Structures are given as structure tokens and as C-alpha cells.
PDB file of C-alpha atoms in Angstrom:
ATOM      1  CA  UNK J1020      -0.004   0.267  -0.215  1.00 52.00           C
ATOM      2  CA  UNK J1021       1.350   3.724  -0.538  1.00 79.00           C
ATOM      3  CA  UNK J1022      -0.892   5.502   0.933  1.00 92.00           C
ATOM      4  CA  UNK J1023       1.938   7.292   3.454  1.00 95.00           C
ATOM      5  CA  UNK J1024       3.609  10.022   4.310  1.00 96.00           C
ATOM      6  CA  UNK J1025      -0.447  12.481   5.443  1.00 98.00           C
ATOM      7  CA  UNK J1026      -1.586  14.066   8.590  1.00 98.00           C
ATOM      8  CA  UNK J1027      -4.675  12.554   8.743  1.00 98.00           C
ATOM      9  CA  UNK J1028      -7.573  13.974  10.927  1.00 98.00           C
ATOM     10  CA  UNK J1029     -10.197  10.693  11.763  1.00 98.00           C
ATOM     11  CA  UNK J1030     -13.362  11.982  13.433  1.00 96.00           C
ATOM     12  CA  UNK J1031     -15.016   9.415  15.999  1.00 93.00           C
ATOM     13  CA  UNK J1032     -12.157   7.482  16.006  1.00 94.00           C
ATOM     14  CA  UNK J1033     -12.274   5.956  19.399  1.00 94.00           C
ATOM     15  CA  UNK J1034     -14.200   2.797  17.552  1.00 91.00           C
ATOM     16  CA  UNK J1035     -15.849   1.123  15.014  1.00 92.00           C
ATOM     17  CA  UNK J1036     -14.592   2.318  11.212  1.00 95.00           C
ATOM     18  CA  UNK J1037     -12.845   5.540  12.732  1.00 95.00           C
ATOM     19  CA  UNK J1038     -10.261   3.894  15.134  1.00 96.00           C
ATOM     20  CA  UNK J1039     -10.287   0.415  12.361  1.00 96.00           C
ATOM     21  CA  UNK J1040      -8.405   3.553  10.370  1.00 97.00           C
ATOM     22  CA  UNK J1041      -6.862   5.120  12.924  1.00 97.00           C
ATOM     23  CA  UNK J1042      -4.209   2.184  13.466  1.00 97.00           C
ATOM     24  CA  UNK J1043      -4.182   1.051   9.927  1.00 97.00           C
ATOM     25  CA  UNK J1044      -3.188   4.250   8.637  1.00 98.00           C
ATOM     26  CA  UNK J1045      -0.766   4.998  10.764  1.00 98.00           C
ATOM     27  CA  UNK J1046       0.281   1.578  10.152  1.00 97.00           C
ATOM     28  CA  UNK J1047       1.295   2.796   6.869  1.00 96.00           C
ATOM     29  CA  UNK J1048       3.771   5.367   8.054  1.00 97.00           C
ATOM     30  CA  UNK J1049       1.187   7.772   8.581  1.00 98.00           C
ATOM     31  CA  UNK J1050       0.618  10.604  11.127  1.00 98.00           C
ATOM     32  CA  UNK J1051      -3.301  10.458  12.339  1.00 98.00           C
ATOM     33  CA  UNK J1052      -5.322  12.596  14.942  1.00 98.00           C
ATOM     34  CA  UNK J1053      -8.618  11.268  16.266  1.00 98.00           C
ATOM     35  CA  UNK J1054     -11.151  12.949  17.650  1.00 95.00           C
ATOM     36  CA  UNK J1055     -13.942  11.954  19.793  1.00 92.00           C
ATOM     37  CA  UNK J1056     -16.608  13.204  22.390  1.00 91.00           C
ATOM     38  CA  UNK J1057     -15.610  10.956  25.629  1.00 92.00           C
ATOM     39  CA  UNK J1058     -12.491  12.863  26.906  1.00 93.00           C
ATOM     40  CA  UNK J1059     -11.705   8.783  29.249  1.00 95.00           C
ATOM     41  CA  UNK J1060     -12.642   6.707  26.003  1.00 94.00           C
ATOM     42  CA  UNK J1061     -10.022   8.604  24.211  1.00 96.00           C
ATOM     43  CA  UNK J1062      -7.550   8.667  26.893  1.00 96.00           C
ATOM     44  CA  UNK J1063      -7.370   4.870  27.041  1.00 96.00           C
ATOM     45  CA  UNK J1064      -6.987   5.027  23.020  1.00 96.00           C
ATOM     46  CA  UNK J1065      -4.273   6.488  23.095  1.00 97.00           C
ATOM     47  CA  UNK J1066      -2.366   5.459  25.679  1.00 97.00           C
ATOM     48  CA  UNK J1067      -2.838   2.036  24.097  1.00 96.00           C
ATOM     49  CA  UNK J1068      -1.961   3.578  20.786  1.00 97.00           C
ATOM     50  CA  UNK J1069       0.887   5.972  21.321  1.00 96.00           C
ATOM     51  CA  UNK J1070       1.210   6.199  18.047  1.00 97.00           C
ATOM     52  CA  UNK J1071      -1.537   8.399  18.115  1.00 98.00           C
ATOM     53  CA  UNK J1072      -2.998  11.840  19.154  1.00 97.00           C
ATOM     54  CA  UNK J1073      -6.123  13.287  20.145  1.00 97.00           C
ATOM     55  CA  UNK J1074      -8.256  16.034  20.493  1.00 96.00           C
ATOM     56  CA  UNK J1075     -11.843  15.917  22.494  1.00 94.00           C
ATOM     57  CA  UNK J1076     -14.518  17.489  20.305  1.00 91.00           C
ATOM     58  CA  UNK J1077     -17.693  17.220  19.895  1.00 89.00           C
ATOM     59  CA  UNK J1078     -18.398  17.852  15.841  1.00 85.00           C
ATOM     60  CA  UNK J1079     -21.846  19.413  16.610  1.00 85.00           C
ATOM     61  CA  UNK J1080     -20.514  21.862  19.126  1.00 87.00           C
ATOM     62  CA  UNK J1081     -19.549  25.012  17.562  1.00 88.00           C
ATOM     63  CA  UNK J1082     -16.833  25.854  20.808  1.00 90.00           C
ATOM     64  CA  UNK J1083     -15.435  22.456  20.478  1.00 90.00           C
ATOM     65  CA  UNK J1084     -14.712  22.965  16.691  1.00 93.00           C
ATOM     66  CA  UNK J1085     -13.161  26.125  17.023  1.00 94.00           C
ATOM     67  CA  UNK J1086     -10.978  24.372  19.592  1.00 95.00           C
ATOM     68  CA  UNK J1087     -10.317  21.495  17.434  1.00 96.00           C
ATOM     69  CA  UNK J1088      -9.646  23.994  14.442  1.00 96.00           C
ATOM     70  CA  UNK J1089      -6.738  25.958  16.746  1.00 96.00           C
ATOM     71  CA  UNK J1090      -5.741  23.262  17.230  1.00 96.00           C
ATOM     72  CA  UNK J1091      -5.416  21.371  14.189  1.00 97.00           C
ATOM     73  CA  UNK J1092      -3.834  24.808  12.362  1.00 97.00           C
ATOM     74  CA  UNK J1093      -1.585  25.255  15.304  1.00 97.00           C
ATOM     75  CA  UNK J1094      -0.446  21.536  16.344  1.00 97.00           C
ATOM     76  CA  UNK J1095      -0.437  19.830  12.780  1.00 98.00           C
ATOM     77  CA  UNK J1096       0.072  22.271   9.844  1.00 97.00           C
ATOM     78  CA  UNK J1097       0.570  20.005   7.401  1.00 98.00           C
ATOM     79  CA  UNK J1098      -2.742  18.379   7.750  1.00 98.00           C
ATOM     80  CA  UNK J1099      -4.109  16.574   4.298  1.00 98.00           C
ATOM     81  CA  UNK J1100      -6.485  14.230   5.181  1.00 98.00           C
ATOM     82  CA  UNK J1101      -9.779  14.678   6.858  1.00 98.00           C
ATOM     83  CA  UNK J1102     -12.186  11.221   6.844  1.00 98.00           C
ATOM     84  CA  UNK J1103     -15.546  12.430   8.418  1.00 97.00           C
ATOM     85  CA  UNK J1104     -16.438   9.397  10.118  1.00 95.00           C
ATOM     86  CA  UNK J1105     -17.758  10.159  13.505  1.00 92.00           C
ATOM     87  CA  UNK J1106     -21.580   8.792  13.256  1.00 92.00           C
ATOM     88  CA  UNK J1107     -24.321   7.458  14.396  1.00 93.00           C
ATOM     89  CA  UNK J1108     -27.249   5.036  13.876  1.00 94.00           C
ATOM     90  CA  UNK J1109     -31.009   4.340  15.196  1.00 95.00           C
ATOM     91  CA  UNK J1110     -33.677   2.359  14.785  1.00 95.00           C
ATOM     92  CA  UNK J1111     -37.498   4.643  15.106  1.00 94.00           C
ATOM     93  CA  UNK J1112     -40.762   3.772  15.349  1.00 96.00           C
ATOM     94  CA  UNK J1113     -41.676   6.972  13.506  1.00 95.00           C
ATOM     95  CA  UNK J1114     -46.046   6.699  14.880  1.00 95.00           C
ATOM     96  CA  UNK J1115     -44.085   6.244  19.118  1.00 94.00           C
ATOM     97  CA  UNK J1116     -44.550  10.722  19.358  1.00 90.00           C
ATOM     98  CA  UNK J1117     -39.970  10.793  19.976  1.00 94.00           C
ATOM     99  CA  UNK J1118     -38.928  14.414  21.608  1.00 96.00           C
ATOM    100  CA  UNK J1119     -37.282  16.427  18.498  1.00 96.00           C
ATOM    101  CA  UNK J1120     -33.941  16.027  20.539  1.00 95.00           C
ATOM    102  CA  UNK J1121     -34.318  11.862  19.734  1.00 95.00           C
ATOM    103  CA  UNK J1122     -35.170  12.493  16.527  1.00 95.00           C
ATOM    104  CA  UNK J1123     -32.292  15.040  15.474  1.00 96.00           C
ATOM    105  CA  UNK J1124     -29.619  13.428  16.746  1.00 95.00           C
ATOM    106  CA  UNK J1125     -28.260  11.796  14.245  1.00 96.00           C
ATOM    107  CA  UNK J1126     -29.240  15.014  12.004  1.00 97.00           C
ATOM    108  CA  UNK J1127     -26.096  17.204  14.048  1.00 95.00           C
ATOM    109  CA  UNK J1128     -23.677  14.412  13.856  1.00 95.00           C
ATOM    110  CA  UNK J1129     -24.133  12.608  10.759  1.00 96.00           C
ATOM    111  CA  UNK J1130     -24.673  15.302   8.305  1.00 97.00           C
ATOM    112  CA  UNK J1131     -24.564  18.263  10.235  1.00 96.00           C
ATOM    113  CA  UNK J1132     -21.568  17.100  12.288  1.00 95.00           C
ATOM    114  CA  UNK J1133     -19.815  16.456   8.726  1.00 97.00           C
ATOM    115  CA  UNK J1134     -20.517  19.779   6.988  1.00 97.00           C
ATOM    116  CA  UNK J1135     -19.406  21.690   9.718  1.00 96.00           C
ATOM    117  CA  UNK J1136     -16.124  19.697  10.116  1.00 97.00           C
ATOM    118  CA  UNK J1137     -15.024  19.891   6.534  1.00 97.00           C
ATOM    119  CA  UNK J1138     -15.633  23.395   5.684  1.00 96.00           C
ATOM    120  CA  UNK J1139     -14.007  24.849   9.052  1.00 96.00           C
ATOM    121  CA  UNK J1140     -10.734  23.028   7.511  1.00 97.00           C
ATOM    122  CA  UNK J1141     -11.584  23.537   3.926  1.00 97.00           C
ATOM    123  CA  UNK J1142      -9.017  26.655   3.727  1.00 97.00           C
ATOM    124  CA  UNK J1143      -6.189  24.521   5.296  1.00 98.00           C
ATOM    125  CA  UNK J1144      -6.723  21.237   3.081  1.00 98.00           C
ATOM    126  CA  UNK J1145      -6.908  22.986  -0.374  1.00 98.00           C
ATOM    127  CA  UNK J1146      -3.032  24.587   0.818  1.00 97.00           C
ATOM    128  CA  UNK J1147      -2.103  21.385   1.711  1.00 98.00           C
ATOM    129  CA  UNK J1148      -3.737  19.703  -1.904  1.00 97.00           C
ATOM    130  CA  UNK J1149      -5.514  17.710   0.514  1.00 97.00           C
ATOM    131  CA  UNK J1150      -8.342  15.155  -0.028  1.00 98.00           C
ATOM    132  CA  UNK J1151     -11.281  15.040   2.117  1.00 98.00           C
ATOM    133  CA  UNK J1152     -12.576  10.512   2.789  1.00 98.00           C
ATOM    134  CA  UNK J1153     -16.952  10.960   3.618  1.00 98.00           C
ATOM    135  CA  UNK J1154     -18.284   8.123   5.543  1.00 97.00           C
ATOM    136  CA  UNK J1155     -21.526   7.531   4.169  1.00 96.00           C
ATOM    137  CA  UNK J1156     -23.837   4.532   3.905  1.00 94.00           C
ATOM    138  CA  UNK J1157     -25.110   1.747   1.436  1.00 92.00           C
ATOM    139  CA  UNK J1158     -28.695   3.280   2.829  1.00 93.00           C
ATOM    140  CA  UNK J1159     -28.155   6.283   1.495  1.00 93.00           C
ATOM    141  CA  UNK J1160     -28.641   4.294  -2.258  1.00 90.00           C
ATOM    142  CA  UNK J1161     -32.236   2.738  -0.452  1.00 91.00           C
ATOM    143  CA  UNK J1162     -34.715   3.731   2.601  1.00 91.00           C
ATOM    144  CA  UNK J1163     -34.265   0.672   4.758  1.00 94.00           C
ATOM    145  CA  UNK J1164     -37.321   1.849   6.760  1.00 95.00           C
ATOM    146  CA  UNK J1165     -36.502   0.711  10.290  1.00 96.00           C
ATOM    147  CA  UNK J1166     -33.561   4.188   9.914  1.00 96.00           C
ATOM    148  CA  UNK J1167     -36.030   7.100   8.309  1.00 95.00           C
ATOM    149  CA  UNK J1168     -32.928   9.770  10.166  1.00 97.00           C
ATOM    150  CA  UNK J1169     -29.977   7.421   9.286  1.00 96.00           C
ATOM    151  CA  UNK J1170     -31.255   7.522   5.616  1.00 96.00           C
ATOM    152  CA  UNK J1171     -31.471  11.024   4.777  1.00 96.00           C
ATOM    153  CA  UNK J1172     -28.549  12.022   7.056  1.00 98.00           C
ATOM    154  CA  UNK J1173     -26.448   9.074   5.233  1.00 97.00           C
ATOM    155  CA  UNK J1174     -27.941  10.489   1.744  1.00 96.00           C
ATOM    156  CA  UNK J1175     -27.277  14.313   2.584  1.00 97.00           C
ATOM    157  CA  UNK J1176     -23.239  13.443   3.079  1.00 98.00           C
ATOM    158  CA  UNK J1177     -23.929  11.862   0.104  1.00 97.00           C
ATOM    159  CA  UNK J1178     -25.007  14.594  -2.190  1.00 97.00           C
ATOM    160  CA  UNK J1179     -22.968  17.121   0.013  1.00 98.00           C
ATOM    161  CA  UNK J1180     -19.779  14.795  -1.162  1.00 98.00           C
ATOM    162  CA  UNK J1181     -20.813  15.117  -5.311  1.00 98.00           C
ATOM    163  CA  UNK J1182     -21.138  19.056  -4.253  1.00 98.00           C
ATOM    164  CA  UNK J1183     -18.029  19.792  -2.792  1.00 98.00           C
ATOM    165  CA  UNK J1184     -15.986  17.800  -5.356  1.00 98.00           C
ATOM    166  CA  UNK J1185     -17.345  19.087  -8.045  1.00 98.00           C
ATOM    167  CA  UNK J1186     -17.179  22.843  -6.892  1.00 98.00           C
ATOM    168  CA  UNK J1187     -13.735  21.887  -6.177  1.00 98.00           C
ATOM    169  CA  UNK J1188     -13.114  20.741  -9.631  1.00 98.00           C
ATOM    170  CA  UNK J1189     -15.150  24.311 -11.208  1.00 98.00           C
ATOM    171  CA  UNK J1190     -13.699  26.732  -9.305  1.00 98.00           C
ATOM    172  CA  UNK J1191      -9.671  25.085  -9.488  1.00 97.00           C
ATOM    173  CA  UNK J1192      -9.005  24.236  -6.218  1.00 97.00           C
ATOM    174  CA  UNK J1193      -6.888  21.472  -4.552  1.00 95.00           C
ATOM    175  CA  UNK J1194      -9.136  19.155  -3.231  1.00 98.00           C
ATOM    176  CA  UNK J1195      -9.808  15.976  -3.555  1.00 98.00           C
ATOM    177  CA  UNK J1196     -13.129  14.499  -2.181  1.00 98.00           C
ATOM    178  CA  UNK J1197     -13.625  11.136  -1.980  1.00 98.00           C
ATOM    179  CA  UNK J1198     -17.013   8.884  -0.453  1.00 98.00           C
ATOM    180  CA  UNK J1199     -16.900   5.784   1.162  1.00 97.00           C
ATOM    181  CA  UNK J1200     -19.654   3.542   1.139  1.00 95.00           C
ATOM    182  CA  UNK J1201     -19.456   0.694   3.800  1.00 93.00           C
ATOM    183  CA  UNK J1202     -22.307  -1.798   4.016  1.00 90.00           C
ATOM    184  CA  UNK J1203     -23.166  -2.672   7.907  1.00 86.00           C
ATOM    185  CA  UNK J1204     -19.246  -3.796   9.348  1.00 88.00           C
ATOM    186  CA  UNK J1205     -19.818  -6.693  12.106  1.00 74.00           C
ATOM    187  CA  UNK J1206     -16.909  -5.253  14.212  1.00 65.00           C
ATOM    188  CA  UNK J1207     -18.655  -2.002  14.208  1.00 65.00           C
ATOM    189  CA  UNK J1208     -20.572  -0.721  17.982  1.00 56.00           C
ATOM    190  CA  UNK J1209     -23.135   1.057  15.583  1.00 57.00           C
ATOM    191  CA  UNK J1210     -26.017  -0.560  15.812  1.00 54.00           C
ATOM    192  CA  UNK J1211     -26.559  -4.548  17.161  1.00 52.00           C
ATOM    193  CA  UNK J1212     -27.993  -6.241  13.862  1.00 50.00           C
ATOM    194  CA  UNK J1213     -24.170  -6.058  12.705  1.00 48.00           C
ATOM    195  CA  UNK J1214     -22.362  -9.207  13.288  1.00 48.00           C
ATOM    196  CA  UNK J1215     -20.575 -11.096  11.654  1.00 48.00           C
ATOM    197  CA  UNK J1216     -23.109 -14.091  10.802  1.00 56.00           C
ATOM    198  CA  UNK J1217     -25.123 -11.739   8.602  1.00 64.00           C
ATOM    199  CA  UNK J1218     -23.857 -12.966   4.652  1.00 65.00           C
ATOM    200  CA  UNK J1219     -24.263  -9.134   3.730  1.00 76.00           C
ATOM    201  CA  UNK J1220     -21.924  -7.520   6.660  1.00 85.00           C
ATOM    202  CA  UNK J1221     -17.946  -6.873   6.335  1.00 91.00           C
ATOM    203  CA  UNK J1222     -15.394  -7.546   8.154  1.00 92.00           C
ATOM    204  CA  UNK J1223     -13.981  -4.252   9.168  1.00 94.00           C
ATOM    205  CA  UNK J1224     -10.348  -5.226   7.233  1.00 93.00           C
ATOM    206  CA  UNK J1225     -11.669  -6.398   4.885  1.00 93.00           C
ATOM    207  CA  UNK J1226     -13.654  -2.489   4.249  1.00 95.00           C
ATOM    208  CA  UNK J1227      -9.917  -0.736   5.117  1.00 96.00           C
ATOM    209  CA  UNK J1228      -8.129  -3.158   1.997  1.00 95.00           C
ATOM    210  CA  UNK J1229     -10.964  -1.927  -0.400  1.00 95.00           C
ATOM    211  CA  UNK J1230     -10.929   1.818   0.554  1.00 96.00           C
ATOM    212  CA  UNK J1231      -6.798   1.542   0.445  1.00 96.00           C
ATOM    213  CA  UNK J1232      -6.690   0.120  -3.013  1.00 95.00           C
ATOM    214  CA  UNK J1233      -9.703   2.731  -3.900  1.00 96.00           C
ATOM    215  CA  UNK J1234      -7.428   5.607  -2.453  1.00 96.00           C
ATOM    216  CA  UNK J1235      -4.405   4.350  -4.527  1.00 95.00           C
ATOM    217  CA  UNK J1236      -6.756   3.904  -8.073  1.00 95.00           C
ATOM    218  CA  UNK J1237      -7.707   7.588  -8.006  1.00 95.00           C
ATOM    219  CA  UNK J1238     -12.088   6.190  -6.644  1.00 96.00           C
ATOM    220  CA  UNK J1239     -14.538   9.538  -5.927  1.00 97.00           C
ATOM    221  CA  UNK J1240     -16.746   7.215  -4.449  1.00 97.00           C
ATOM    222  CA  UNK J1241     -15.598   3.119  -3.405  1.00 96.00           C
ATOM    223  CA  UNK J1242     -18.617   1.334  -2.667  1.00 94.00           C
ATOM    224  CA  UNK J1243     -17.375  -1.917  -0.462  1.00 91.00           C
ATOM    225  CA  UNK J1244     -19.290  -4.910   0.150  1.00 86.00           C
ATOM    226  CA  UNK J1245     -22.756  -4.721  -0.255  1.00 88.00           C
ATOM    227  CA  UNK J1246     -22.892  -1.297  -0.126  1.00 91.00           C
ATOM    228  CA  UNK J1247     -22.629  -1.742  -4.168  1.00 90.00           C
ATOM    229  CA  UNK J1248     -25.559  -4.405  -4.497  1.00 90.00           C
ATOM    230  CA  UNK J1249     -28.074  -1.369  -2.276  1.00 91.00           C
ATOM    231  CA  UNK J1250     -26.123   1.111  -5.070  1.00 91.00           C
ATOM    232  CA  UNK J1251     -27.409  -0.599  -8.174  1.00 91.00           C
ATOM    233  CA  UNK J1252     -31.028  -1.722  -5.939  1.00 91.00           C
ATOM    234  CA  UNK J1253     -31.394   2.115  -5.564  1.00 92.00           C
ATOM    235  CA  UNK J1254     -30.758   2.371  -9.390  1.00 89.00           C
ATOM    236  CA  UNK J1255     -33.196   0.034 -10.709  1.00 91.00           C
ATOM    237  CA  UNK J1256     -36.713  -0.665  -9.301  1.00 92.00           C
ATOM    238  CA  UNK J1257     -35.711   1.412  -6.317  1.00 93.00           C
ATOM    239  CA  UNK J1258     -39.538   1.432  -5.127  1.00 94.00           C
ATOM    240  CA  UNK J1259     -39.685  -2.542  -5.490  1.00 96.00           C
ATOM    241  CA  UNK J1260     -36.246  -2.875  -3.401  1.00 95.00           C
ATOM    242  CA  UNK J1261     -37.549  -0.042  -0.886  1.00 95.00           C
ATOM    243  CA  UNK J1262     -40.767  -2.380  -0.113  1.00 96.00           C
ATOM    244  CA  UNK J1263     -38.483  -5.649  -0.404  1.00 95.00           C
ATOM    245  CA  UNK J1264     -35.973  -4.196   2.149  1.00 94.00           C
ATOM    246  CA  UNK J1265     -38.032  -2.256   4.716  1.00 96.00           C
ATOM    247  CA  UNK J1266     -40.131  -5.428   4.800  1.00 95.00           C
ATOM    248  CA  UNK J1267     -37.352  -7.225   5.971  1.00 93.00           C
ATOM    249  CA  UNK J1268     -35.815  -4.592   7.850  1.00 93.00           C
ATOM    250  CA  UNK J1269     -39.113  -3.353  10.114  1.00 96.00           C
ATOM    251  CA  UNK J1270     -39.543  -7.196  10.359  1.00 94.00           C
ATOM    252  CA  UNK J1271     -36.359  -7.385  12.422  1.00 92.00           C
ATOM    253  CA  UNK J1272     -36.330  -4.215  14.472  1.00 93.00           C
ATOM    254  CA  UNK J1273     -40.003  -4.298  15.188  1.00 94.00           C
ATOM    255  CA  UNK J1274     -41.658  -8.150  14.772  1.00 92.00           C
ATOM    256  CA  UNK J1275     -44.919  -8.317  14.707  1.00 85.00           C
ATOM    257  CA  UNK J1276     -47.092  -9.665  17.997  1.00 73.00           C
ATOM    258  CA  UNK J1277     -48.918 -13.286  16.368  1.00 69.00           C
ATOM    259  CA  UNK J1278     -52.263 -12.665  14.105  1.00 60.00           C
ATOM    260  CA  UNK J1279     -50.979  -9.278  14.930  1.00 65.00           C
ATOM    261  CA  UNK J1280     -51.777  -7.069  11.052  1.00 62.00           C
TER     262      UNK J1280
END
């Protein structure tokens, strides 16, 4: 692998996809900084992985974002890769009268957080001929019924990534924008059904390998594993496929009592 010699910031870097990439990137000879909201968790990770640097930051908080921006500009002025990996995934019954604060939590983290961190660091990344890797999801291509807010946030990340990439080309900016589109990954704590027994889920190591290959080959969008199938399902017979996927997923998350219609 030749993805080396970079200075990389990864949001949500203490668990799941973010932490997996942080360790692999560091092993390839990159300087890696991770962020997380949980200070004790971050300190534990840094103590166990001294090759990593870290900063406590909540991507949904303006004060934290300003502090992160100052920290990066001061300590890591050669930052040339941003990986927006911070994300949460919730299954919701929309008829359960949930408070708005619950319904907007994923929007704030997955979508607004991605946009906010990117925009804050865009000048530095552009000056350094940088790369932005936005993590969306296979479920940005096809709604699954059970994760209504997650679906829309990841679709938003997809369209934001496309727009940023096209503007960078149009305005002649030194910026590469890559969308990483994973399926559910078995070793993450994103949600309860991401088990190794599900054949549509993907091993984290396989996702990282496929992503590195895509980065080296100049890919702008990396559909990994089952996300390739979801992409096609969203293009062809999307209404029929949405109904089939939603029926299956809603049955998994909100099973009806026997005889209930």
C-alpha cells in the first residue's frame, strides 16, 4: 500500500470504522489524529496506541469545533487528509411520538457534523492539496424503513460530497473528495444487527483494504461489499426494492405479535 506520509484527522476515531482506519493509517507511516466526545475513552485509546494523537471534540458543538480548528492549525499545519467518520445509527418507530431532540441527534452528528468539520478545515486542506473522505452508507442509496433519520443523513452526506467535489473542480481548488460507502460492518458498535453471521455485513479489515485500493486508484466513490448491491438496487426498481428491504428490516427491528396485521 502506498497511502503513506500524510497527516490525517479522523472524527469518531475511538471506535468502529474510525478507529480501525486510524490504526491502519498509522501503521502505513501516516501521522494520525483522532477526535471523540468521550474524554476518558479517548485517553484510554491514546495510552494504548501511543502512535496516535487525539483531541476531545464534539462535532455538533460550535465551541468544540473552533477549539479543534485552532488545535489543528497550531499543532498539525500540514494536515492533508480529513476522514469524517463520526456517526450514530438508530432504529425508530416514527409513530412512537419521539421528542424532536431524539429525532435530530443523527442529523446533528452524521450530517451537520460532517459539513461543519469539513467547512472549518477546508482552507487548510485546500492549501495542502488535501483529500476529504466522507463516510456515507449503503443505506444512502435505498431506504430500509427501520432507520428513517440515518437514511436521510447519509443521503445528505452523499449529495454534499458530490457538490463539494464538483465545486472543487469548477473553482480549480486543490482538493480531492472521496465518498466511502460501507455496508454494515461486523466489528463496529454502530448498531445491534451488525454481526459476523450476517452475510451482507463486512469485516472491518476488508473494508479498509478495499478503501486503500480505491484511494490508490483515484476513486471518487468507493462502494464496498454489499453497498455495491444496494447502489444498484437504488438505481433499478427502487420502489420495489425499497418495499422489499423495508419489509424485511422493519420485521427484524419491530416484530409484530402473532396474528397482528
